[in-house]
Tab-separated table of C-alpha atoms in Angstrom:
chain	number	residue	atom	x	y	z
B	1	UNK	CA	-22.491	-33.834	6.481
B	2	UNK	CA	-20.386	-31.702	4.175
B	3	UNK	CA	-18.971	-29.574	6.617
B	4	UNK	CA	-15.776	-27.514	4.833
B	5	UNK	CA	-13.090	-27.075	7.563
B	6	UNK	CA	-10.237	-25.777	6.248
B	7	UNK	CA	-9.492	-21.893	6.234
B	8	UNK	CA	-10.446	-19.312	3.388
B	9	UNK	CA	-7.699	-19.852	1.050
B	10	UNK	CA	-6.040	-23.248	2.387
B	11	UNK	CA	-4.608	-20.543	5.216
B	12	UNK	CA	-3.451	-23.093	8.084
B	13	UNK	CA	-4.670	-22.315	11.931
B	14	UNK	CA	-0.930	-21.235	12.538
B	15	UNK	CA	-1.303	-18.594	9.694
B	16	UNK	CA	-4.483	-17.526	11.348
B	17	UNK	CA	-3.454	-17.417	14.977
B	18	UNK	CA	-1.948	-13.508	14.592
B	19	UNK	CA	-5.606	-12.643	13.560
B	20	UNK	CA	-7.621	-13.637	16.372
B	21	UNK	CA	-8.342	-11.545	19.517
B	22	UNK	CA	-7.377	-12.334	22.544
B	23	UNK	CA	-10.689	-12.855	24.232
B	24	UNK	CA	-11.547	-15.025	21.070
B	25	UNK	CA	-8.903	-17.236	21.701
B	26	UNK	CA	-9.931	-17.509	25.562
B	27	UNK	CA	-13.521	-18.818	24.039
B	28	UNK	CA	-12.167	-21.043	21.890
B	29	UNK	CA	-10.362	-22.571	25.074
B	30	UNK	CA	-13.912	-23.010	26.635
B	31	UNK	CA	-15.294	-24.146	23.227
B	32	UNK	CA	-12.960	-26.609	23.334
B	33	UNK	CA	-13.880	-28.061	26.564
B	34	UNK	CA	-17.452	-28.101	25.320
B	35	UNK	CA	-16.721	-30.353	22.574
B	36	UNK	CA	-14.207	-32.888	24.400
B	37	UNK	CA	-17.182	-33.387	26.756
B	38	UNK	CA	-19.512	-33.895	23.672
B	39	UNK	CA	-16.963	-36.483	22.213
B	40	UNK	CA	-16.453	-38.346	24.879
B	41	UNK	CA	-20.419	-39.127	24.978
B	42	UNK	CA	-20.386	-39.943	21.807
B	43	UNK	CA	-22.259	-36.814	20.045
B	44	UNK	CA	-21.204	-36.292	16.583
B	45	UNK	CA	-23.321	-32.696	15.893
B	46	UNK	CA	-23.933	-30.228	17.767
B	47	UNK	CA	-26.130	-26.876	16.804
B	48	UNK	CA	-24.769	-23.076	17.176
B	49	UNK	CA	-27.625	-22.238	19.667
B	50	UNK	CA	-26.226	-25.612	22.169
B	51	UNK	CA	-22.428	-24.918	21.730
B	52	UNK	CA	-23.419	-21.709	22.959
B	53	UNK	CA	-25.582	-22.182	25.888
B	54	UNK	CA	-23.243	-24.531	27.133
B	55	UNK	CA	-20.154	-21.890	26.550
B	56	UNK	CA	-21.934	-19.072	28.258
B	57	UNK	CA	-22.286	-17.231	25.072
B	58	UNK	CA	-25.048	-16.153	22.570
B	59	UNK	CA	-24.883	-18.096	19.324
B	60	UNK	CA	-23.904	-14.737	17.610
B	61	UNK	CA	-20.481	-14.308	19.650
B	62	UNK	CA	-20.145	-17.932	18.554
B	63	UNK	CA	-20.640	-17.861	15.320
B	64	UNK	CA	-18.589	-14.900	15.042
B	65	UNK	CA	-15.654	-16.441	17.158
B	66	UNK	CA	-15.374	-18.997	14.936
B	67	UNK	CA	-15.022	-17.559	11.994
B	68	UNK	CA	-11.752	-16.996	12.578
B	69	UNK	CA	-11.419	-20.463	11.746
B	70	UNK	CA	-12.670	-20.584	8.083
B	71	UNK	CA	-16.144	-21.969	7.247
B	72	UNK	CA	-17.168	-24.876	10.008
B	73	UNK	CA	-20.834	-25.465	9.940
B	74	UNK	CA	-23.370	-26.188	7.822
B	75	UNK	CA	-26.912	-24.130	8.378
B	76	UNK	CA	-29.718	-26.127	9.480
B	77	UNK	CA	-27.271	-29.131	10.523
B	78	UNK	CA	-24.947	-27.847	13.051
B	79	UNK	CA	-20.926	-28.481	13.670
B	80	UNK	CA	-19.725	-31.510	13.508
B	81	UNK	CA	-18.047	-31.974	16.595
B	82	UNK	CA	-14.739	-33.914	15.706
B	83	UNK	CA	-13.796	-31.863	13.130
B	84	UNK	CA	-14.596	-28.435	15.130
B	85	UNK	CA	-12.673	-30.509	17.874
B	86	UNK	CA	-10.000	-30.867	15.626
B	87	UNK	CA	-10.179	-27.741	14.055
B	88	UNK	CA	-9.587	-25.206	17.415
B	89	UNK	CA	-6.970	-27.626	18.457
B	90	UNK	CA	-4.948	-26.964	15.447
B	91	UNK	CA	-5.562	-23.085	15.926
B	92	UNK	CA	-4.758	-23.112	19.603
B	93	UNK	CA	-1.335	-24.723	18.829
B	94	UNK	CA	-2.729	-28.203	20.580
B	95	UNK	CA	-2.434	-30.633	17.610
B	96	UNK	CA	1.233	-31.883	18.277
B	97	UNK	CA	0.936	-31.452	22.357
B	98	UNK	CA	3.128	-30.013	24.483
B	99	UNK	CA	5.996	-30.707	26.720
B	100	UNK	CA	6.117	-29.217	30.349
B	101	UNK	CA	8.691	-29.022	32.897
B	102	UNK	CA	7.824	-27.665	36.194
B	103	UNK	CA	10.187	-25.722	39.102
B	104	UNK	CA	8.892	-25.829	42.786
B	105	UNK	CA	7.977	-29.119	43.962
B	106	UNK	CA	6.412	-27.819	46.598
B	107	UNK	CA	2.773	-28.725	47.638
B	108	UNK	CA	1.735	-26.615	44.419
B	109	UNK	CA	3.582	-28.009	42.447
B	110	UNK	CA	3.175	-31.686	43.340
B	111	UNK	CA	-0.503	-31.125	42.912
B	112	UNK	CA	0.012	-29.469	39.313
B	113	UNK	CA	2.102	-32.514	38.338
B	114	UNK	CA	-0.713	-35.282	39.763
B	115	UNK	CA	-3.460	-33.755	37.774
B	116	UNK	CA	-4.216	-36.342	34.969
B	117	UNK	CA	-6.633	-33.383	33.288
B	118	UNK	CA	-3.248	-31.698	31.677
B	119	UNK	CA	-1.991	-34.868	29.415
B	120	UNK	CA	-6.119	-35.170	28.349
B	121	UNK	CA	-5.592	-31.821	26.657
B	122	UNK	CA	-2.271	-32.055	25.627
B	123	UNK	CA	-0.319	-31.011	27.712
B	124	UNK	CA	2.179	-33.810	29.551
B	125	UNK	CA	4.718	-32.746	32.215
B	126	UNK	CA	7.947	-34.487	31.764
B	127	UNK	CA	9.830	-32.768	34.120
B	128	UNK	CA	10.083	-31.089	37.592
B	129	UNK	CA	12.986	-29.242	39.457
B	130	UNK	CA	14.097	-27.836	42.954
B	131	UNK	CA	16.593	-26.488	45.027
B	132	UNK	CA	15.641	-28.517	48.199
B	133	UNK	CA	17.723	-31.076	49.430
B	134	UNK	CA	14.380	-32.199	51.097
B	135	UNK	CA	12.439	-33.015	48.204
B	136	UNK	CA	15.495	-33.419	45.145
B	137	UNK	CA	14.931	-37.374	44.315
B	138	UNK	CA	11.249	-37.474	45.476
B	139	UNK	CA	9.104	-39.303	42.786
B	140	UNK	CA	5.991	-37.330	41.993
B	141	UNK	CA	3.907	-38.528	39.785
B	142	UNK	CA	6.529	-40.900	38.116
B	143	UNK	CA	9.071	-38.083	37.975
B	144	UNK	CA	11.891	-38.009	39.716
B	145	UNK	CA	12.426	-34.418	41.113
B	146	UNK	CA	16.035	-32.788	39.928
B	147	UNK	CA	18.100	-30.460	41.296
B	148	UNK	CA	17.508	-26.848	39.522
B	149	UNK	CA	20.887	-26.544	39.165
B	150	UNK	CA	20.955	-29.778	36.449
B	151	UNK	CA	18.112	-26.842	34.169
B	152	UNK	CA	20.034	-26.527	31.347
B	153	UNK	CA	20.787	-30.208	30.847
B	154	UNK	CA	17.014	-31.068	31.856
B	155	UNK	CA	15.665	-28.450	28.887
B	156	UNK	CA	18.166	-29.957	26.617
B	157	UNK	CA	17.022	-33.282	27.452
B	158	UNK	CA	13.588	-33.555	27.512
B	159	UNK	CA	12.789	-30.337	25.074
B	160	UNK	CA	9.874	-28.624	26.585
B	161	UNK	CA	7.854	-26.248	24.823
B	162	UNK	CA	6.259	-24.617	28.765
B	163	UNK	CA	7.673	-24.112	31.639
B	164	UNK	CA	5.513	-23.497	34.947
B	165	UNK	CA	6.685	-21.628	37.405
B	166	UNK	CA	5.602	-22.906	41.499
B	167	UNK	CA	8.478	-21.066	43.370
B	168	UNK	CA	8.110	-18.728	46.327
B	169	UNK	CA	7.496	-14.947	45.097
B	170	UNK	CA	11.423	-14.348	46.283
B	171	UNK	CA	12.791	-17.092	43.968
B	172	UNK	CA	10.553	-16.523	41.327
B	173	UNK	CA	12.789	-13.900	38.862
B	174	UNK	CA	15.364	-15.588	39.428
B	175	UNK	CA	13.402	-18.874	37.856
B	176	UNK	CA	12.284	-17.136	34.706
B	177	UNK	CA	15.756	-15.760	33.837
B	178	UNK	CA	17.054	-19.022	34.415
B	179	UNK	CA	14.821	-20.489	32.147
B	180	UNK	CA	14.619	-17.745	29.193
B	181	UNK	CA	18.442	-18.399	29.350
B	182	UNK	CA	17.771	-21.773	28.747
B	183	UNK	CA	15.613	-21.014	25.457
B	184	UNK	CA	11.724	-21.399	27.008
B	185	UNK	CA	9.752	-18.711	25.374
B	186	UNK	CA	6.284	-19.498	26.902
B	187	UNK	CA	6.410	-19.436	30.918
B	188	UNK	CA	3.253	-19.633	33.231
B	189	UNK	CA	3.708	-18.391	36.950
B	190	UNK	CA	2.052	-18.764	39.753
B	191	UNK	CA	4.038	-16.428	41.786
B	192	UNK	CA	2.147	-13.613	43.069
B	193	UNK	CA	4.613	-10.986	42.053
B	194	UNK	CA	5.352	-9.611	38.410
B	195	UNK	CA	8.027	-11.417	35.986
B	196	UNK	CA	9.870	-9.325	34.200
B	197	UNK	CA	11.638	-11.094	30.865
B	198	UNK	CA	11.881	-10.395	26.873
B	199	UNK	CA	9.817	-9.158	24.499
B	200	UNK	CA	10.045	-12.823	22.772
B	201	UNK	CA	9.266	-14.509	25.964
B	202	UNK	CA	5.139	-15.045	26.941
B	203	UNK	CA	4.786	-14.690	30.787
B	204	UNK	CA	1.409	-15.441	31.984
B	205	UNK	CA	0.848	-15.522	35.381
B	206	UNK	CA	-1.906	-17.138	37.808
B	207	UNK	CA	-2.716	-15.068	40.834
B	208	UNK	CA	-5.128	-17.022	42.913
B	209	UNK	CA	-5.744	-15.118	45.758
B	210	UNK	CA	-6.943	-12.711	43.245
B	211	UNK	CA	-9.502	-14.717	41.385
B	212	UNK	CA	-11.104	-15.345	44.852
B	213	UNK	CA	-10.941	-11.592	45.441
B	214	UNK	CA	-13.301	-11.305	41.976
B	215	UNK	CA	-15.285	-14.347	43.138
B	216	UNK	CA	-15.853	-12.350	46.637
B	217	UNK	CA	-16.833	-9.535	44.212
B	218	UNK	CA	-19.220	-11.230	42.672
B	219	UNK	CA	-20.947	-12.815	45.683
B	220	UNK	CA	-21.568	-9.954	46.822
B	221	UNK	CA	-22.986	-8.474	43.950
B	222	UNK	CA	-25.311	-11.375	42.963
B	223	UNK	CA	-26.602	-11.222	46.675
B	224	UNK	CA	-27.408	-7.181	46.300
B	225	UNK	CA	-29.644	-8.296	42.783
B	226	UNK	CA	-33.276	-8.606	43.557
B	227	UNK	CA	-34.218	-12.796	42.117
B	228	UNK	CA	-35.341	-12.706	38.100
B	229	UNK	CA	-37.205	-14.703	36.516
B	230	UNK	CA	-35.886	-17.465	34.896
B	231	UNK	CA	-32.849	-17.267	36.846
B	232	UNK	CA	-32.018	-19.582	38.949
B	233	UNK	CA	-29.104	-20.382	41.699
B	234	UNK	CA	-26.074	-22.599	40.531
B	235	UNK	CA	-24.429	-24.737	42.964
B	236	UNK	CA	-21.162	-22.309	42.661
B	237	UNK	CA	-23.113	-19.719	44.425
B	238	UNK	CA	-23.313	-17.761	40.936
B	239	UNK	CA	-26.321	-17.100	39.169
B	240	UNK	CA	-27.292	-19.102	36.138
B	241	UNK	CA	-29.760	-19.037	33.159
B	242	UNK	CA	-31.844	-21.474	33.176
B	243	UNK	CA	-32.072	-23.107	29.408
B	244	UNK	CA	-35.253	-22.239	27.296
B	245	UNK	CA	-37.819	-25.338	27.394
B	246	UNK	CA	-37.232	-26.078	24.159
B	247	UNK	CA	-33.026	-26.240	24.461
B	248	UNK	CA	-33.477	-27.900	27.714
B	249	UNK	CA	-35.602	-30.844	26.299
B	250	UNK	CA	-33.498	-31.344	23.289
B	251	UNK	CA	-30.134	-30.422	24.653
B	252	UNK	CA	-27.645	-33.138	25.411
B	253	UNK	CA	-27.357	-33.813	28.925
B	254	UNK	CA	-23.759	-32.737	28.520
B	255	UNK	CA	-24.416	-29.384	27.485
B	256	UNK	CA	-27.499	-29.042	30.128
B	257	UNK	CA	-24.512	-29.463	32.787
B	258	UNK	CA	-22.279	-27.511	31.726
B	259	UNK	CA	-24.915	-24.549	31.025
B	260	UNK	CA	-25.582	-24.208	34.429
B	261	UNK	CA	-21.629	-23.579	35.662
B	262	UNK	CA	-22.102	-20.366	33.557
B	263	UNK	CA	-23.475	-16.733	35.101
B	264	UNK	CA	-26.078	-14.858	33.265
B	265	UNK	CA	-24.784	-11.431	33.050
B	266	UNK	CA	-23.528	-10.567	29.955
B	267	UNK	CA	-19.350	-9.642	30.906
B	268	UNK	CA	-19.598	-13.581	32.306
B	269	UNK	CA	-19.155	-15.011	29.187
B	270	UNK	CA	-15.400	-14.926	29.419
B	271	UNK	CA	-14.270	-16.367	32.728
B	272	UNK	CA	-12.561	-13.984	35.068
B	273	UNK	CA	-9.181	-13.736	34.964
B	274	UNK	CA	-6.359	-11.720	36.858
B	275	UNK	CA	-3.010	-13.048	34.832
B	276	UNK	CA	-4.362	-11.779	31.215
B	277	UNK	CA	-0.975	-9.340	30.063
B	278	UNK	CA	-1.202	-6.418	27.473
B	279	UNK	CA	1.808	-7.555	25.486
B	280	UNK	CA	4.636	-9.876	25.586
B	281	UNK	CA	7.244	-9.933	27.436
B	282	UNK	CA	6.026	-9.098	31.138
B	283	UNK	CA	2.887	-9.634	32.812
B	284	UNK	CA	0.577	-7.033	33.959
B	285	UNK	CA	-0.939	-6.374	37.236
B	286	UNK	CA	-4.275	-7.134	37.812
């Protein structure tokens, strides 16, 4: 395998990152997923037409996605999946990892921290904060939960490169200044109402009372479309190509799994989401 990984040029992924779309970068996230599932069985090549199947995609969005990288695969062989691994880390800005610290340690928030999934993708919380006498000095997760007041001294401490946001909507502004005054440029929310910071600062923001709203949506409009054929019903209530015979046979039982988590229509090949903003700086309403 002579795959050729390395952008047109010797351009690194950071160079490249201001070229890629959005909703590029939002397949390469699934992509990604794809291939840590493929690694971890121990498949070292994977073909266009199986990366795709098991993305939700057709194998010309893929190919087309990611060629944003540079050259990656070699015709007739496939990707190898290590190196493509590797690759759409270094793109997404994954390669080094990142540091979190997290505000609210409420029941959200606890459960954010617990989640082992984060540090397997590179992301590792080293720090939560509160304002409640009730919970400041609780260990969660191995942390030990600080007062919000001690921010400034936590951010200088333990350098994080995101900051989540679990506070009630009220508290939530209030949060995000804190912590744009404290130099964190990329903040994720989970308060229902809109952040407001600077043009340097990313806010993204998780809203998910309305992803159920879109997955009510499309209940409803998967129960209104008369059965297809080859389509069948995947155990998410959504509705689900089945793989050709021929993919299905060959397929690794990886990709066969994760193939049927995906909806057939077309606009499915990107998940949903609500907290996607149009520019930097403040976060748009769904």
């Amino acid at each position: 395998m002579t795959e050729q990984h390395e952008a047109p040029g010797g351009v690194s992924g950071r160079a490249l990152q201001k070229d890629i779309p959005q909703a590029t970068v939002a397949r390469l996230a699934t992509y990604l997923r794809v291939l840590a599932m493929l690694a971890d069985d121990g498949v070292a090549i994977v073909s266009s037409e199986e990366l795709a199947v098991a993305a939700g995609v057709n194998s010309a969005k893929l190919r087309k996605d990611l060629s944003f990288l540079g050259p990656n695969g070699v015709r007739g062989v496939g990707y190898d999946v290590a190196k493509l691994r590797s690759r759409i880390e270094d793109v997404l800005g994954l390669s080094e990892g990142h540091r979190v610290v997290l505000v609210g340690a409420g029941n959200l928030g606890r459960a954010l921290v617990g989640y082992g999934g984060f540090r397997r993708r590179g992301f590792t919380v080293v720090g939560i904060l509160d304002s409640d006498p009730d919970v400041i000095g609780m260990v969660v997760a191995g942390l030990v939960v600080r007062d919000v007041a001690e921010l400034p001294a936590a951010v200088a401490e333990l350098e994080p490169t995101i900051a989540v946001i679990t506070v009630p909507d009220d508290a939530a502004q209030e949060v995000c200044d804190r912590l744009v005054a404290c130099g964190l440029q990329s903040i994720l929310s989970f308060a229902p109402c809109e952040l407001v910071a600077p043009a340097t600062v990313e806010v993204r923001r998780v809203d998910l009372a309305v992803e159920m709203q879109m997955l009510s949506f499309e209940r409803v409009r998967n129960a209104e479309q008369a059965p297809l054929p080859e389509v069948a019903h995947a155990g998410s209530g959504r509705i689900a190509h089945r793989l050709p015979t021929s993919h299905a046979a060959q397929a690794h039982p990886a990709l066969q799994h994760s193939a049927t988590s995906h909806t057939a229509a077309p606009h499915s090949a990107t998940s949903h989401t609500a907290t996607e903003p149009s520019s930097k700086g403040s976060v748009v309403t769904p």
